[in-house]
Structure formats: C-alpha cells, structure tokens
Short mmCIF file of C-alpha atoms in Angstrom, two decimals:
data_model
loop_
_atom_site.label_atom_id
_atom_site.label_comp_id
_atom_site.label_asym_id
_atom_site.label_seq_id
_atom_site.Cartn_x
_atom_site.Cartn_y
_atom_site.Cartn_z
CA UNK A 1 -0.01 0.35 0.19
CA UNK A 2 1.12 3.62 -0.33
CA UNK A 3 1.99 5.61 2.09
CA UNK A 4 -0.82 7.85 3.43
CA UNK A 5 -1.19 10.96 5.38
CA UNK A 6 -3.53 9.46 7.65
CA UNK A 7 -3.18 8.07 11.12
CA UNK A 8 -5.80 5.75 10.77
CA UNK A 9 -5.05 2.11 11.02
CA UNK A 10 -5.37 0.71 7.58
CA UNK A 11 -7.76 -1.93 8.41
CA UNK A 12 -10.20 1.02 9.94
CA UNK A 13 -9.56 3.45 6.97
CA UNK A 14 -10.49 0.10 4.67
CA UNK A 15 -14.06 0.18 6.49
CA UNK A 16 -14.77 3.66 6.22
CA UNK A 17 -14.04 3.96 2.55
CA UNK A 18 -15.90 0.49 1.61
CA UNK A 19 -19.20 2.84 3.14
CA UNK A 20 -18.60 5.83 0.71
CA UNK A 21 -20.39 6.05 -2.33
CA UNK A 22 -18.81 5.37 -5.46
CA UNK A 23 -18.19 8.81 -7.02
CA UNK A 24 -16.80 9.96 -3.67
CA UNK A 25 -14.29 7.37 -2.96
CA UNK A 26 -12.99 8.32 -6.51
CA UNK A 27 -12.67 11.70 -5.52
CA UNK A 28 -10.21 11.18 -3.13
CA UNK A 29 -7.90 10.12 -6.00
CA UNK A 30 -7.59 14.20 -6.54
CA UNK A 31 -6.22 14.78 -2.80
CA UNK A 32 -2.62 13.66 -3.40
CA UNK A 33 -0.50 10.89 -5.32
CA UNK A 34 -0.38 8.94 -2.84
CA UNK A 35 -4.26 8.97 -2.36
CA UNK A 36 -4.05 8.83 -6.07
CA UNK A 37 -1.99 5.09 -6.03
CA UNK A 38 -3.86 3.84 -2.91
CA UNK A 39 -7.76 4.13 -4.20
CA UNK A 40 -6.33 2.85 -7.59
CA UNK A 41 -5.22 -0.06 -6.20
CA UNK A 42 -7.91 -0.57 -3.65
CA UNK A 43 -10.72 -0.61 -6.03
CA UNK A 44 -8.86 -3.49 -7.82
CA UNK A 45 -8.69 -5.87 -4.61
CA UNK A 46 -11.16 -8.18 -4.71
CA UNK A 47 -12.15 -8.23 -1.13
CA UNK A 48 -12.73 -4.59 -0.94
CA UNK A 49 -14.79 -4.58 -4.22
CA UNK A 50 -16.99 -7.35 -2.37
CA UNK A 51 -16.99 -5.42 0.99
CA UNK A 52 -17.93 -2.07 -0.83
CA UNK A 53 -20.45 -4.18 -3.23
CA UNK A 54 -22.38 -5.51 0.28
CA UNK A 55 -22.53 -2.28 2.11
CA UNK A 56 -24.03 -0.47 -1.20
CA UNK A 57 -26.80 -2.99 -1.49
CA UNK A 58 -28.96 -1.20 1.14
CA UNK A 59 -28.30 2.19 -0.20
CA UNK A 60 -30.77 4.11 -2.39
CA UNK A 61 -28.73 4.82 -5.48
CA UNK A 62 -30.11 3.85 -8.97
CA UNK A 63 -28.39 4.35 -12.32
CA UNK A 64 -30.06 5.67 -15.16
CA UNK A 65 -28.66 5.24 -18.96
CA UNK A 66 -29.85 6.88 -21.79
CA UNK A 67 -29.03 8.22 -25.07
CA UNK A 68 -27.93 11.77 -25.71
CA UNK A 69 -28.03 13.57 -28.89
CA UNK A 70 -27.32 17.10 -30.29
CA UNK A 71 -28.91 19.12 -32.36
CA UNK A 72 -25.93 20.16 -34.22
CA UNK A 73 -25.51 20.04 -38.02
CA UNK A 74 -21.70 18.39 -37.72
CA UNK A 75 -22.47 14.61 -37.30
CA UNK A 76 -18.98 13.71 -34.97
CA UNK A 77 -19.20 10.55 -32.79
CA UNK A 78 -19.98 12.83 -29.70
CA UNK A 79 -23.39 13.74 -31.31
CA UNK A 80 -24.57 10.52 -29.93
CA UNK A 81 -23.76 9.41 -26.44
CA UNK A 82 -24.85 6.81 -23.74
CA UNK A 83 -25.07 9.05 -20.85
CA UNK A 84 -25.35 7.89 -17.17
CA UNK A 85 -27.49 9.66 -14.45
CA UNK A 86 -27.43 9.09 -10.64
CA UNK A 87 -30.39 8.93 -8.48
CA UNK A 88 -30.44 8.96 -4.57
CA UNK A 89 -33.81 8.29 -3.08
CA UNK A 90 -34.38 9.39 0.25
CA UNK A 91 -36.99 10.52 3.15
CA UNK A 92 -37.41 13.96 3.56
CA UNK A 93 -37.13 15.76 7.27
CA UNK A 94 -40.72 16.78 7.23
CA UNK A 95 -42.97 14.46 9.16
CA UNK A 96 -45.53 14.15 5.80
CA UNK A 97 -42.64 11.33 4.86
CA UNK A 98 -41.95 12.85 1.37
CA UNK A 99 -40.00 11.45 -0.90
CA UNK A 100 -37.05 13.07 -2.28
CA UNK A 101 -34.87 12.76 -5.14
CA UNK A 102 -31.69 14.15 -5.59
CA UNK A 103 -30.01 13.42 -9.04
CA UNK A 104 -26.75 13.85 -10.61
CA UNK A 105 -25.49 13.67 -14.24
CA UNK A 106 -22.12 11.11 -14.81
CA UNK A 107 -20.94 13.52 -17.39
CA UNK A 108 -17.40 12.32 -17.18
CA UNK A 109 -18.46 9.12 -18.48
CA UNK A 110 -19.90 8.93 -22.12
CA UNK A 111 -19.83 6.50 -24.33
CA UNK A 112 -19.47 7.48 -27.97
CA UNK A 113 -22.37 5.54 -29.82
CA UNK A 114 -21.22 5.94 -33.26
CA UNK A 115 -17.51 4.92 -32.52
CA UNK A 116 -18.74 1.31 -31.00
CA UNK A 117 -22.84 0.91 -31.36
CA UNK A 118 -25.73 1.52 -33.36
CA UNK A 119 -28.27 3.90 -31.58
CA UNK A 120 -30.22 0.50 -30.77
CA UNK A 121 -28.62 -0.68 -27.85
CA UNK A 122 -29.89 -3.57 -25.32
CA UNK A 123 -28.69 -2.73 -21.27
CA UNK A 124 -28.24 -4.93 -18.93
CA UNK A 125 -26.64 -4.86 -15.43
CA UNK A 126 -25.42 -6.50 -12.43
CA UNK A 127 -23.85 -5.23 -9.29
CA UNK A 128 -23.25 -1.66 -10.42
CA UNK A 129 -21.94 -2.85 -13.94
CA UNK A 130 -23.50 -2.15 -17.13
CA UNK A 131 -23.48 -4.68 -20.15
CA UNK A 132 -24.10 -2.24 -23.41
CA UNK A 133 -25.30 -4.53 -26.85
CA UNK A 134 -25.64 -3.23 -30.14
CA UNK A 135 -28.73 -4.65 -31.49
CA UNK A 136 -28.33 -4.32 -34.80
CA UNK A 137 -24.72 -5.04 -35.43
CA UNK A 138 -24.38 -8.79 -36.55
CA UNK A 139 -20.54 -8.33 -36.38
CA UNK A 140 -20.92 -7.20 -32.62
CA UNK A 141 -20.06 -4.57 -30.07
CA UNK A 142 -20.49 -5.00 -26.37
CA UNK A 143 -19.41 -2.68 -23.86
CA UNK A 144 -18.99 -3.29 -20.16
CA UNK A 145 -18.66 -0.18 -18.19
CA UNK A 146 -18.57 1.12 -14.57
CA UNK A 147 -20.37 4.30 -14.13
CA UNK A 148 -19.14 4.69 -10.51
CA UNK A 149 -15.81 4.56 -11.07
CA UNK A 150 -15.84 6.10 -14.87
CA UNK A 151 -14.68 3.21 -16.63
CA UNK A 152 -15.44 1.22 -19.80
CA UNK A 153 -14.47 -2.00 -21.26
CA UNK A 154 -15.18 -2.61 -25.03
CA UNK A 155 -14.85 -6.70 -25.54
CA UNK A 156 -13.30 -8.57 -28.49
CA UNK A 157 -15.69 -10.07 -30.62
CA UNK A 158 -17.39 -13.76 -30.19
CA UNK A 159 -14.91 -16.14 -31.80
CA UNK A 160 -17.82 -18.25 -32.97
CA UNK A 161 -21.12 -16.05 -32.86
CA UNK A 162 -22.04 -13.65 -35.56
CA UNK A 163 -25.51 -13.17 -35.34
CA UNK A 164 -27.61 -13.59 -31.96
CA UNK A 165 -30.98 -12.73 -30.41
CA UNK A 166 -29.59 -14.48 -27.12
CA UNK A 167 -27.43 -11.98 -24.59
CA UNK A 168 -26.78 -12.28 -21.13
CA UNK A 169 -24.68 -10.91 -18.12
CA UNK A 170 -24.16 -11.88 -14.67
CA UNK A 171 -21.99 -12.36 -12.25
CA UNK A 172 -20.11 -16.08 -11.12
CA UNK A 173 -19.71 -15.68 -6.87
CA UNK A 174 -17.91 -19.14 -7.43
CA UNK A 175 -14.72 -17.52 -9.29
CA UNK A 176 -15.80 -13.95 -8.50
CA UNK A 177 -16.00 -13.61 -12.11
CA UNK A 178 -18.54 -11.02 -14.68
CA UNK A 179 -19.54 -13.35 -17.84
CA UNK A 180 -21.50 -12.21 -20.68
CA UNK A 181 -23.55 -15.08 -22.41
CA UNK A 182 -24.48 -15.34 -26.43
CA UNK A 183 -26.02 -17.66 -28.00
CA UNK A 184 -27.00 -17.60 -31.69
CA UNK A 185 -25.62 -18.59 -35.15
CA UNK A 186 -22.29 -18.88 -36.93
CA UNK A 187 -21.00 -17.27 -40.50
CA UNK A 188 -22.77 -21.25 -41.79
CA UNK A 189 -25.89 -20.99 -40.20
CA UNK A 190 -25.35 -23.25 -37.49
CA UNK A 191 -26.11 -23.16 -33.80
CA UNK A 192 -23.60 -21.90 -30.95
CA UNK A 193 -22.63 -20.38 -27.81
CA UNK A 194 -20.11 -18.89 -26.21
CA UNK A 195 -19.12 -17.21 -22.84
CA UNK A 196 -16.76 -14.21 -22.04
CA UNK A 197 -15.16 -14.24 -18.37
CA UNK A 198 -14.18 -10.96 -17.27
CA UNK A 199 -11.22 -12.94 -15.38
CA UNK A 200 -9.30 -14.36 -18.53
CA UNK A 201 -10.84 -12.03 -21.05
CA UNK A 202 -11.42 -14.28 -23.45
CA UNK A 203 -14.42 -16.15 -25.06
CA UNK A 204 -14.68 -19.87 -25.07
CA UNK A 205 -17.69 -22.03 -26.99
CA UNK A 206 -20.07 -23.64 -24.61
CA UNK A 207 -22.90 -26.68 -25.13
CA UNK A 208 -26.34 -24.80 -24.88
CA UNK A 209 -28.71 -27.40 -26.32
CA UNK A 210 -31.46 -25.09 -27.56
CA UNK A 211 -33.82 -25.80 -30.38
CA UNK A 212 -34.10 -22.96 -33.23
CA UNK A 213 -37.43 -22.61 -32.09
CA UNK A 214 -36.94 -21.49 -28.76
CA UNK A 215 -35.02 -18.25 -29.30
CA UNK A 216 -35.42 -15.16 -27.20
CA UNK A 217 -38.45 -13.33 -28.94
CA UNK A 218 -37.96 -10.26 -26.47
CA UNK A 219 -35.15 -7.84 -25.79
CA UNK A 220 -37.28 -7.75 -22.07
CA UNK A 221 -35.06 -9.83 -19.76
CA UNK A 222 -34.21 -9.97 -15.84
CA UNK A 223 -31.04 -11.46 -13.93
CA UNK A 224 -31.62 -12.49 -10.14
CA UNK A 225 -29.07 -14.31 -7.65
CA UNK A 226 -26.68 -15.90 -10.56
CA UNK A 227 -29.16 -16.78 -13.05
CA UNK A 228 -30.38 -14.78 -16.26
CA UNK A 229 -33.91 -15.40 -17.92
CA UNK A 230 -35.12 -14.68 -21.28
CA UNK A 231 -38.78 -15.11 -22.84
CA UNK A 232 -38.75 -17.44 -26.16
CA UNK A 233 -40.64 -17.77 -29.11
CA UNK A 234 -42.57 -20.69 -27.68
CA UNK A 235 -43.40 -19.17 -24.21
CA UNK A 236 -40.95 -20.60 -22.67
CA UNK A 237 -38.43 -18.82 -20.09
CA UNK A 238 -35.01 -19.50 -20.80
CA UNK A 239 -32.63 -19.46 -17.91
CA UNK A 240 -29.07 -19.85 -17.21
CA UNK A 241 -26.57 -20.11 -14.48
CA UNK A 242 -23.68 -18.25 -14.57
CA UNK A 243 -21.66 -20.15 -12.02
CA UNK A 244 -22.56 -23.68 -13.38
CA UNK A 245 -22.74 -22.55 -17.11
CA UNK A 246 -25.91 -24.71 -16.99
CA UNK A 247 -29.20 -23.52 -19.22
CA UNK A 248 -32.47 -24.41 -18.65
CA UNK A 249 -36.32 -24.08 -19.81
CA UNK A 250 -39.54 -23.15 -17.86
CA UNK A 251 -43.03 -23.54 -19.03
CA UNK A 252 -44.62 -20.49 -18.14
CA UNK A 253 -47.32 -21.01 -15.72
CA UNK A 254 -51.32 -20.75 -15.88
CA UNK A 255 -52.44 -18.08 -18.71
CA UNK A 256 -48.70 -17.57 -20.25
CA UNK A 257 -48.43 -21.64 -21.14
CA UNK A 258 -49.82 -21.37 -24.18
CA UNK A 259 -48.97 -18.59 -27.20
CA UNK A 260 -52.50 -17.56 -27.87
CA UNK A 261 -53.47 -16.95 -24.04
CA UNK A 262 -51.79 -13.72 -24.05
CA UNK A 263 -51.05 -10.90 -26.62
CA UNK A 264 -48.26 -9.40 -24.40
CA UNK A 265 -45.84 -10.72 -22.03
CA UNK A 266 -42.64 -9.44 -20.27
CA UNK A 267 -40.29 -10.43 -17.67
CA UNK A 268 -39.69 -8.38 -14.31
CA UNK A 269 -38.47 -8.71 -10.76
CA UNK A 270 -40.70 -8.34 -7.74
CA UNK A 271 -39.93 -8.87 -4.13
CA UNK A 272 -36.78 -11.05 -4.90
CA UNK A 273 -38.88 -13.18 -7.22
CA UNK A 274 -39.02 -13.30 -11.26
CA UNK A 275 -42.32 -12.57 -12.33
CA UNK A 276 -44.24 -12.98 -15.43
CA UNK A 277 -46.02 -10.07 -16.64
CA UNK A 278 -49.10 -10.86 -19.33
CA UNK A 279 -52.18 -9.24 -20.53
CA UNK A 280 -55.27 -11.45 -21.43
CA UNK A 281 -55.91 -11.95 -25.46
CA UNK A 282 -58.28 -8.87 -26.76
CA UNK A 283 -57.91 -7.01 -23.46
CA UNK A 284 -54.38 -5.38 -22.87
CA UNK A 285 -55.73 -3.74 -19.35
CA UNK A 286 -57.00 -7.37 -18.30
CA UNK A 287 -53.79 -9.29 -17.82
CA UNK A 288 -52.01 -9.84 -14.28
CA UNK A 289 -48.70 -11.02 -12.96
CA UNK A 290 -47.29 -14.80 -12.07
CA UNK A 291 -44.47 -15.83 -9.70
CA UNK A 292 -41.79 -17.71 -12.22
CA UNK A 293 -40.80 -20.81 -10.03
CA UNK A 294 -36.96 -20.16 -10.20
CA UNK A 295 -35.45 -23.41 -7.88
#
C-alpha cells in the first residue's frame, strides 16, 4: 500500500472507504499522488470490491442510462452518446414522509455510440456494472462499463457467434467473475453459444442445447441471484446459471403457458422473485402477473 497522510489504522480506513458512495471514493484520487495510488489499487482488490458491494446493497442509489443527441449540423461521434445519471432516493425531513430525489449526471462517462454502437442498444446490469450490446450490429459490439468509477471496456468479438438474439450478463460468485453469454448462429448458420470471462478476457464455446424455435423473442430480460432469464418464441422461459453455465427451460405458468393465451408478456423482478407480466388476449388492461418457479 502507498504511504498516506492518515493517522487511522489501515483496517479502519478501508472499512470507512467501503461505506462511501463510488463517486465520493473516486474523488479521493485527487487529494494527492499517494491517495491516487492507494485508491487505484484499492478498487482493484477483489476483497474490497466485494465488501463495498455488500455495504452498498442497502443504499438508495439508482443509476439510469439513456441516449443523448445534439442538434448540431455537423455529425461527430459525440453527437450520439450513452449517458448515465445517478439518483439518490431518500425520505425528507418533514413529518409527512415525503420522498425526495437528487439527480446527478455522471457526465465524465460518455460512450460515443457511433464509435462502437448503433443507436439501438440493449442494456443489462449487474452489481452496478452495465453491459451495452448493439442490437443491430451482428458483427458484435459489446461494452462493459462502470459509471461509478468512470471506466468502460470494449470486449473482443465472439469467436464463432456472428448473429445472436440471445445475450445475457451476470456474476459468477464461485469464481468472482463477471460473464457475458451469447447464443445464436455462426457464419454457416449453425447454432452455437459462447461465454466471455472478465477474469480471462476471452471467449470460449459452451454447450447450450437449445432448439432453434426456442430462441428469445424479446429484449425483456431479468437477472436474479446468478441466473439470467429470457422469454422465448415458444412461450418458454429460458434461464442460464452463471456459475454452472447450465441452461434450463421453464414452462410459463397459468395463462402464460400457451402462445394464444396472451398478446403481450414481459419478465420483471418483484419482491426478489422473477415475475411474468401478461395481458389477456383481446384485453390489454385485463392481464396480471405470475411468479416464475426458479428453484
């Protein structure tokens, strides 16, 4: 560790820093050269990252992303950017229990869309890390970014998959690794699947075992407790375990089990459970929600 102008024991200092908001933690790099080195090494320590993540689970911060477009006549990469905003939700001081929201633009992290992505970007997130995927570029452009520390990484292209309706992103707690899974077709129109490991910075082919007519038909996806979920054409919910790298299929419960039973379906999270939202055929407002069995 670098020598700091701080009289606190290192264990206590690390404990305090693990409770700071990410942007406050990164501002300490500007205090001095020694602080810069200390924080730079600290945020790369897996134990500190895990501790900071655990402490932040109870925070009220939310991160939103969106595309920003300028009105200038000269088109440059900066004319279209993916931008992020940080929202802090808290109760006000008044007795009426009013909810207050403070918004902060994370303007230091702007990803030029035209440089890497088209204007149609799928967004996935896990533990504060975003996975941005170009939904139109079959040559693949996938970016991992952490708005809290103002960093992003352009991933190498998959080795075999060149056209894919299926993309997932999540965390493998067993190996302390973040993974991206893609499945679809290679140049010879054969089905294939690959997993990218952030630890090894490489793709590798995996066995996925999926029928062609069970491909995902919606960008609506959810991630919960190490498992990623998609809706398929056959009204089947596909799941992929980031730890075991095993794919499962779940029949939609109730009215969602038949393609003709609903005209619109979507997956969401509710009370730490995967939930299927659907509308009954012929009545968009007459739908409901069903908990999806995940055990």
